[in-house]
Amino acid sequence: MDVTSLPSSFERWTQRLVARFVGKVWYDTLLHGRIPERVPTIFVGLHRNGAIDGYVHLSALGGDILFLVAANLRRNPLTRLLAVGISVERAKDKRDRSNNPAAIDAAAHWVAAGGRLFVYPEGTSTLGPDVLPFHIGAARIVDRTLELGLIPKVVPVGIDYARPDMPGSLVDVSIGDIVDLDGIPDARSDRIAEIQRRITSSLFTLSYRFPDAATQDAVRYAAEIAAAGDRLKRLDLLRRAPPAVLPMRPRGSAFAMIAFGTGFVANLPLAIAIVLMPKLLADDRNVVALWQIVPTVLVAPVWLLLSGAVGLAVFGLLGLSIPVAQMLLGATALRAAAHAWPPVPPSGR
């Protein structure tokens, strides 16, 4: 796909289908705040957990949203089908970036025509203790949309995973205040700089920032245990930061362990792929979930079709219940995982 071409309506439909699975089955996602009515909108989001963030955000926000995606995801045959959007080259990938202005223009025209767009100003993701520098691309898209005669809604979107590499984990998506575009300078360079400043300020408001990784690990562990499933309490504890004493590690739920084990065994080849792929391909924790979900999305349909074919051949029509049972047990196992294995205390605690 050319960087400036738009994905087809079918591609965007499949993207929404995968997003529903990721946000509602793989993770337990909840939206906090109100989304503007479906008017021309540019969502600017915090980036924590690799390409999976896009699917979680899409699941939470709903509807037809076009994403800016890293071109390197389009070049990888395993992630190409999941990287739906307008491709842009990142500086860190050391590729020819001469087509990026055309991609920005295509994105602005999409919004000016009434569409909704999602941009990650950080350009890449991190599970570290602080946000990464915000690049100016989102501000350029906003500015170009203004040049086309339309004032878009610019909406900051936060995201926080209780445990990003654990299926069944809580994920909280937060909507911030719409970025005010009144009173921006007339000169283009000054205008873009001011838009960038306002976007940055809005995203800082939604972020959870810690002085170092050890503090983040301690606070996140304590917040999850102390909140005991209360999502708003967990987020409040993250905001207020460091607890004086870390709670003891809780025990996992026996029922959840049984549910997980049953689903694991019922889908053993797929489960093995989910375990092995991150070990082979993930180069950092923030892409572990990607390499767990890729084999699930790509291999699960084949696995269920084979199970159905074997069941049909051996048991007749009754055999078609086998893949249905496997699918239900697998979905239950994913949601049970976080309850079967509670968070591990930070090292040294």
Short mmCIF file of C-alpha atoms in Angstrom, two decimals:
data_model
loop_
_atom_site.label_atom_id
_atom_site.label_comp_id
_atom_site.label_asym_id
_atom_site.label_seq_id
_atom_site.Cartn_x
_atom_site.Cartn_y
_atom_site.Cartn_z
CA MET A 1 0.00 0.00 0.00
CA ASP A 2 1.36 3.41 -0.93
CA VAL A 3 1.96 5.64 2.09
CA THR A 4 -0.64 8.16 0.99
CA SER A 5 -3.35 5.71 -0.04
CA LEU A 6 -6.20 5.08 2.34
CA PRO A 7 -7.12 1.60 3.53
CA SER A 8 -10.30 0.19 2.08
CA SER A 9 -13.55 0.09 4.01
CA PHE A 10 -13.10 -3.71 4.26
CA GLU A 11 -9.63 -3.31 5.81
CA ARG A 12 -11.01 -0.85 8.34
CA TRP A 13 -13.90 -3.21 9.10
CA THR A 14 -11.50 -6.09 9.79
CA GLN A 15 -9.45 -3.72 11.93
CA ARG A 16 -12.52 -2.93 14.03
CA LEU A 17 -13.26 -6.66 14.33
CA VAL A 18 -9.76 -7.38 15.63
CA ALA A 19 -10.02 -4.34 17.91
CA ARG A 20 -13.16 -5.74 19.50
CA PHE A 21 -11.32 -9.00 20.22
CA VAL A 22 -8.25 -7.23 21.63
CA GLY A 23 -10.17 -4.73 23.75
CA LYS A 24 -13.01 -6.92 24.98
CA VAL A 25 -11.58 -10.45 25.05
CA TRP A 26 -7.81 -10.23 25.36
CA TYR A 27 -7.98 -7.24 27.71
CA ASP A 28 -10.65 -5.83 30.02
CA THR A 29 -10.90 -2.31 28.58
CA LEU A 30 -12.93 0.57 29.97
CA LEU A 31 -13.35 4.10 28.63
CA HIS A 32 -13.31 7.04 31.05
CA GLY A 33 -14.77 10.32 29.83
CA ARG A 34 -16.98 11.33 26.93
CA ILE A 35 -16.09 11.22 23.26
CA PRO A 36 -17.18 14.16 21.11
CA GLU A 37 -20.00 13.39 18.72
CA ARG A 38 -18.79 11.94 15.44
CA VAL A 39 -17.51 15.15 13.98
CA PRO A 40 -14.14 15.71 12.26
CA THR A 41 -11.72 14.73 15.02
CA ILE A 42 -8.00 14.27 15.51
CA PHE A 43 -7.30 12.02 18.47
CA VAL A 44 -3.79 12.39 19.91
CA GLY A 45 -2.89 9.46 22.11
CA LEU A 46 -0.28 8.32 24.57
CA HIS A 47 1.66 5.29 23.34
CA ARG A 48 2.51 2.54 25.84
CA ASN A 49 2.21 -0.96 24.43
CA GLY A 50 3.32 -1.06 20.81
CA ALA A 51 0.93 -1.59 17.92
CA ILE A 52 -1.63 -3.09 20.29
CA ASP A 53 -2.44 0.38 21.63
CA GLY A 54 -4.22 1.18 18.38
CA TYR A 55 -6.57 -1.76 18.75
CA VAL A 56 -7.31 -0.99 22.38
CA HIS A 57 -7.99 2.66 21.56
CA LEU A 58 -10.19 1.71 18.61
CA SER A 59 -12.14 -0.75 20.75
CA ALA A 60 -12.74 1.91 23.41
CA LEU A 61 -13.57 4.79 21.06
CA GLY A 62 -15.63 2.79 18.56
CA GLY A 63 -16.60 3.71 15.02
CA ASP A 64 -14.47 4.25 11.94
CA ILE A 65 -11.11 5.82 12.82
CA LEU A 66 -8.10 6.10 10.53
CA PHE A 67 -4.69 5.64 12.14
CA LEU A 68 -1.24 6.84 11.25
CA VAL A 69 0.90 3.69 11.38
CA ALA A 70 4.64 3.09 11.34
CA ALA A 71 5.72 1.99 7.86
CA ASN A 72 7.96 -0.73 9.31
CA LEU A 73 4.84 -2.59 10.47
CA ARG A 74 3.63 -2.63 6.86
CA ARG A 75 6.94 -4.14 5.74
CA ASN A 76 6.75 -7.05 8.19
CA PRO A 77 4.68 -9.88 6.65
CA LEU A 78 3.45 -11.01 10.08
CA THR A 79 2.19 -7.60 11.18
CA ARG A 80 1.20 -6.20 7.77
CA LEU A 81 -2.41 -7.37 8.01
CA LEU A 82 -2.77 -5.69 11.41
CA ALA A 83 -1.14 -2.39 10.41
CA VAL A 84 -4.12 -0.64 8.83
CA GLY A 85 -3.79 3.08 8.19
CA ILE A 86 -1.66 5.74 6.54
CA SER A 87 2.02 4.75 6.64
CA VAL A 88 4.65 7.16 7.93
CA GLU A 89 8.38 6.61 8.25
CA ARG A 90 9.85 7.20 11.70
CA ALA A 91 13.24 8.84 12.14
CA LYS A 92 14.45 5.95 14.30
CA ASP A 93 13.89 3.46 11.45
CA LYS A 94 16.44 5.33 9.29
CA ARG A 95 14.41 5.09 6.08
CA ASP A 96 13.55 7.58 3.35
CA ARG A 97 11.05 10.01 4.89
CA SER A 98 10.41 12.08 1.77
CA ASN A 99 6.83 10.78 1.49
CA ASN A 100 5.86 11.84 5.02
CA PRO A 101 4.56 15.29 3.97
CA ALA A 102 2.20 13.57 1.51
CA ALA A 103 1.03 11.28 4.32
CA ILE A 104 0.35 14.30 6.54
CA ASP A 105 -1.60 15.92 3.71
CA ALA A 106 -3.65 12.75 3.14
CA ALA A 107 -4.44 12.57 6.85
CA ALA A 108 -5.55 16.22 6.93
CA HIS A 109 -7.79 15.73 3.89
CA TRP A 110 -9.38 12.69 5.59
CA VAL A 111 -10.30 14.85 8.59
CA ALA A 112 -11.39 17.79 6.44
CA ALA A 113 -13.77 15.43 4.63
CA GLY A 114 -15.44 14.60 7.95
CA GLY A 115 -13.31 11.68 9.13
CA ARG A 116 -11.75 10.81 12.46
CA LEU A 117 -7.99 10.33 12.74
CA PHE A 118 -5.75 8.90 15.46
CA VAL A 119 -2.11 9.97 15.85
CA TYR A 120 0.55 8.95 18.37
CA PRO A 121 2.76 12.04 18.81
CA GLU A 122 5.47 10.03 20.57
CA GLY A 123 5.95 8.04 17.37
CA THR A 124 6.92 4.93 19.29
CA SER A 125 5.90 3.35 22.56
CA THR A 126 7.42 2.72 25.96
CA LEU A 127 6.38 1.04 29.19
CA GLY A 128 9.01 3.11 30.97
CA PRO A 129 8.45 5.52 33.86
CA ASP A 130 7.88 8.60 31.71
CA VAL A 131 6.45 9.59 28.35
CA LEU A 132 8.71 9.93 25.31
CA PRO A 133 9.28 13.24 23.48
CA PHE A 134 6.27 14.34 21.46
CA HIS A 135 7.02 14.84 17.77
CA ILE A 136 5.47 17.61 15.74
CA GLY A 137 3.62 15.50 13.15
CA ALA A 138 0.24 15.69 14.91
CA ALA A 139 0.53 19.48 15.15
CA ARG A 140 1.32 19.64 11.43
CA ILE A 141 -1.80 17.62 10.63
CA VAL A 142 -3.94 19.92 12.77
CA ASP A 143 -2.39 22.94 11.06
CA ARG A 144 -2.92 21.50 7.58
CA THR A 145 -6.56 20.74 8.44
CA LEU A 146 -7.01 24.36 9.49
CA GLU A 147 -5.50 25.45 6.17
CA LEU A 148 -8.14 23.33 4.42
CA GLY A 149 -10.80 25.45 6.09
CA LEU A 150 -11.95 23.15 8.89
CA ILE A 151 -11.43 23.46 12.64
CA PRO A 152 -11.18 19.88 13.93
CA LYS A 153 -11.82 18.64 17.43
CA VAL A 154 -8.40 17.74 18.85
CA VAL A 155 -8.94 15.18 21.60
CA PRO A 156 -6.15 13.85 23.88
CA VAL A 157 -6.46 10.18 24.81
CA GLY A 158 -4.60 8.46 27.63
CA ILE A 159 -4.07 4.75 28.13
CA ASP A 160 -2.87 2.70 31.08
CA TYR A 161 -2.43 -1.07 31.39
CA ALA A 162 -2.38 -2.72 34.79
CA ARG A 163 -0.23 -5.48 33.25
CA PRO A 164 0.35 -4.98 29.53
CA ASP A 165 1.77 -8.43 28.81
CA MET A 166 -0.94 -10.33 30.70
CA PRO A 167 -4.21 -11.37 28.99
CA GLY A 168 -7.25 -10.37 31.00
CA SER A 169 -5.48 -7.29 32.38
CA LEU A 170 -7.37 -4.10 33.13
CA VAL A 171 -6.82 -1.35 30.56
CA ASP A 172 -8.12 2.15 31.18
CA VAL A 173 -8.56 4.61 28.30
CA SER A 174 -9.10 8.22 29.38
CA ILE A 175 -10.50 11.13 27.35
CA GLY A 176 -9.01 14.52 28.15
CA ASP A 177 -10.34 18.01 27.53
CA ILE A 178 -10.57 19.08 23.89
CA VAL A 179 -7.47 21.07 22.90
CA ASP A 180 -8.35 24.76 22.55
CA LEU A 181 -7.41 26.06 19.09
CA ASP A 182 -8.49 29.66 19.72
CA GLY A 183 -5.93 32.43 19.71
CA ILE A 184 -3.16 30.64 17.85
CA PRO A 185 -0.64 32.80 15.94
CA ASP A 186 -1.04 33.64 12.26
CA ALA A 187 2.52 32.84 11.18
CA ARG A 188 2.67 29.17 10.19
CA SER A 189 5.79 28.21 12.15
CA ASP A 190 4.50 29.96 15.27
CA ARG A 191 1.07 28.41 14.77
CA ILE A 192 2.47 24.87 14.58
CA ALA A 193 4.68 25.47 17.63
CA GLU A 194 1.69 26.69 19.66
CA ILE A 195 -0.49 23.76 18.59
CA GLN A 196 2.36 21.44 19.58
CA ARG A 197 2.64 23.12 22.98
CA ARG A 198 -1.09 22.70 23.65
CA ILE A 199 -1.11 19.06 22.53
CA THR A 200 1.90 18.32 24.75
CA SER A 201 0.25 19.97 27.76
CA SER A 202 -2.97 18.00 27.25
CA LEU A 203 -1.13 14.68 27.06
CA PHE A 204 1.00 15.39 30.13
CA THR A 205 -2.26 15.84 32.03
CA LEU A 206 -3.30 12.28 31.14
CA SER A 207 0.05 10.59 31.75
CA TYR A 208 1.38 8.79 34.83
CA ARG A 209 4.98 9.86 35.32
CA PHE A 210 7.52 8.44 37.74
CA PRO A 211 11.12 9.45 38.54
CA ASP A 212 12.55 6.02 37.68
CA ALA A 213 11.62 2.46 36.75
CA ALA A 214 11.95 1.12 40.30
CA THR A 215 9.47 3.67 41.63
CA GLN A 216 7.07 2.92 38.79
CA ASP A 217 7.21 -0.83 39.46
CA ALA A 218 6.61 -0.34 43.19
CA VAL A 219 3.73 2.09 42.74
CA ARG A 220 2.03 0.04 40.02
CA TYR A 221 2.26 -3.16 42.04
CA ALA A 222 0.91 -1.56 45.20
CA ALA A 223 -1.85 0.28 43.33
CA GLU A 224 -3.15 -2.87 41.65
CA ILE A 225 -3.19 -4.85 44.89
CA ALA A 226 -4.66 -2.06 47.03
CA ALA A 227 -7.35 -1.21 44.48
CA ALA A 228 -8.60 -4.82 44.41
CA GLY A 229 -10.24 -4.36 41.02
CA ASP A 230 -11.55 -0.83 41.62
CA ARG A 231 -10.37 0.85 38.44
CA LEU A 232 -10.78 4.46 39.51
CA LYS A 233 -9.03 3.76 42.80
CA ARG A 234 -6.10 2.18 40.93
CA LEU A 235 -5.73 5.23 38.70
CA ASP A 236 -5.98 7.56 41.69
CA LEU A 237 -3.25 5.63 43.50
CA LEU A 238 -1.03 5.88 40.42
CA ARG A 239 -1.61 9.61 40.37
CA ARG A 240 -0.85 10.09 44.06
CA ALA A 241 2.16 7.74 43.88
CA PRO A 242 4.51 6.26 46.20
CA PRO A 243 2.92 4.01 48.81
CA ALA A 244 4.74 3.76 52.12
CA VAL A 245 4.41 -0.01 52.33
CA LEU A 246 3.96 -2.56 49.56
CA PRO A 247 1.16 -5.04 50.22
CA MET A 248 1.94 -8.73 50.30
CA ARG A 249 1.50 -10.69 47.11
CA PRO A 250 -2.03 -12.13 46.89
CA ARG A 251 -2.82 -15.65 45.84
CA GLY A 252 -4.28 -16.45 42.47
CA SER A 253 -7.84 -17.63 42.10
CA ALA A 254 -8.14 -21.41 41.94
CA PHE A 255 -11.22 -21.12 39.72
CA ALA A 256 -9.33 -18.83 37.35
CA MET A 257 -6.42 -21.28 37.22
CA ILE A 258 -8.79 -24.11 36.28
CA ALA A 259 -10.50 -21.97 33.63
CA PHE A 260 -7.14 -20.93 32.19
CA GLY A 261 -5.75 -24.46 32.20
CA THR A 262 -8.83 -25.88 30.48
CA GLY A 263 -8.70 -23.29 27.72
CA PHE A 264 -4.94 -23.74 27.35
CA VAL A 265 -5.21 -27.50 26.86
CA ALA A 266 -8.23 -27.21 24.55
CA ASN A 267 -6.22 -24.94 22.25
CA LEU A 268 -2.76 -26.38 22.88
CA PRO A 269 -1.09 -25.68 19.49
CA LEU A 270 -2.33 -22.09 19.55
CA ALA A 271 -1.35 -21.68 23.20
CA ILE A 272 2.17 -22.89 22.46
CA ALA A 273 2.46 -20.33 19.64
CA ILE A 274 1.28 -17.56 21.99
CA VAL A 275 3.97 -18.55 24.52
CA LEU A 276 6.82 -19.03 22.03
CA MET A 277 6.34 -16.11 19.62
CA PRO A 278 7.18 -13.36 22.14
CA LYS A 279 10.26 -15.28 23.28
CA LEU A 280 11.49 -15.48 19.69
CA LEU A 281 10.46 -12.07 18.32
CA ALA A 282 9.83 -9.56 21.12
CA ASP A 283 12.83 -7.29 21.68
CA ASP A 284 11.24 -5.35 24.55
CA ARG A 285 8.34 -5.71 26.96
CA ASN A 286 6.20 -3.18 25.09
CA VAL A 287 5.90 -5.54 22.08
CA VAL A 288 5.25 -8.77 24.00
CA ALA A 289 1.48 -8.36 23.65
CA LEU A 290 1.85 -7.77 19.90
CA TRP A 291 3.62 -11.10 19.45
CA GLN A 292 1.05 -12.82 21.67
CA ILE A 293 -1.87 -11.43 19.71
CA VAL A 294 -0.44 -11.85 16.18
CA PRO A 295 -0.46 -15.69 16.32
CA THR A 296 -3.88 -15.59 17.96
CA VAL A 297 -5.40 -13.52 15.17
CA LEU A 298 -3.60 -15.30 12.32
CA VAL A 299 -3.52 -18.91 13.57
CA ALA A 300 -6.77 -19.21 15.54
CA PRO A 301 -9.07 -19.25 12.46
CA VAL A 302 -6.99 -22.02 10.87
CA TRP A 303 -6.88 -24.00 14.10
CA LEU A 304 -10.65 -23.76 14.59
CA LEU A 305 -11.35 -24.69 10.96
CA LEU A 306 -9.13 -27.77 11.25
CA SER A 307 -10.83 -28.75 14.51
CA GLY A 308 -14.22 -28.33 12.88
CA ALA A 309 -13.20 -30.40 9.85
CA VAL A 310 -11.89 -33.23 12.02
CA GLY A 311 -14.93 -33.07 14.26
CA LEU A 312 -17.27 -33.15 11.27
CA ALA A 313 -15.45 -36.13 9.77
CA VAL A 314 -15.46 -38.13 13.00
CA PHE A 315 -18.70 -37.13 14.73
CA GLY A 316 -20.82 -35.67 11.95
CA LEU A 317 -22.67 -32.43 12.58
CA LEU A 318 -22.19 -32.86 16.32
CA GLY A 319 -18.46 -32.44 15.73
CA LEU A 320 -18.99 -28.80 14.77
CA SER A 321 -19.53 -28.10 18.45
CA ILE A 322 -15.85 -28.82 19.07
CA PRO A 323 -14.42 -25.58 17.62
CA VAL A 324 -17.24 -23.62 19.27
CA ALA A 325 -16.30 -25.10 22.64
CA GLN A 326 -12.61 -24.46 21.98
CA MET A 327 -13.32 -20.84 21.10
CA LEU A 328 -15.39 -20.26 24.25
CA LEU A 329 -12.86 -22.02 26.47
CA GLY A 330 -10.04 -20.04 24.88
CA ALA A 331 -11.81 -16.71 25.42
CA THR A 332 -12.52 -17.66 29.03
CA ALA A 333 -8.87 -18.59 29.53
CA LEU A 334 -7.70 -15.20 28.26
CA ARG A 335 -9.96 -13.32 30.65
CA ALA A 336 -8.98 -15.63 33.53
CA ALA A 337 -5.21 -15.28 33.11
CA ALA A 338 -4.78 -12.08 35.13
CA HIS A 339 -6.85 -13.57 37.97
CA ALA A 340 -4.95 -16.87 37.92
CA TRP A 341 -1.58 -15.13 38.23
CA PRO A 342 -1.65 -11.98 40.38
CA PRO A 343 1.07 -9.34 39.94
CA VAL A 344 4.57 -10.20 41.08
CA PRO A 345 6.21 -7.90 43.64
CA PRO A 346 9.00 -5.72 42.22
CA SER A 347 12.44 -7.30 42.51
CA GLY A 348 14.19 -6.57 45.75
CA ARG A 349 10.95 -5.96 47.66
#
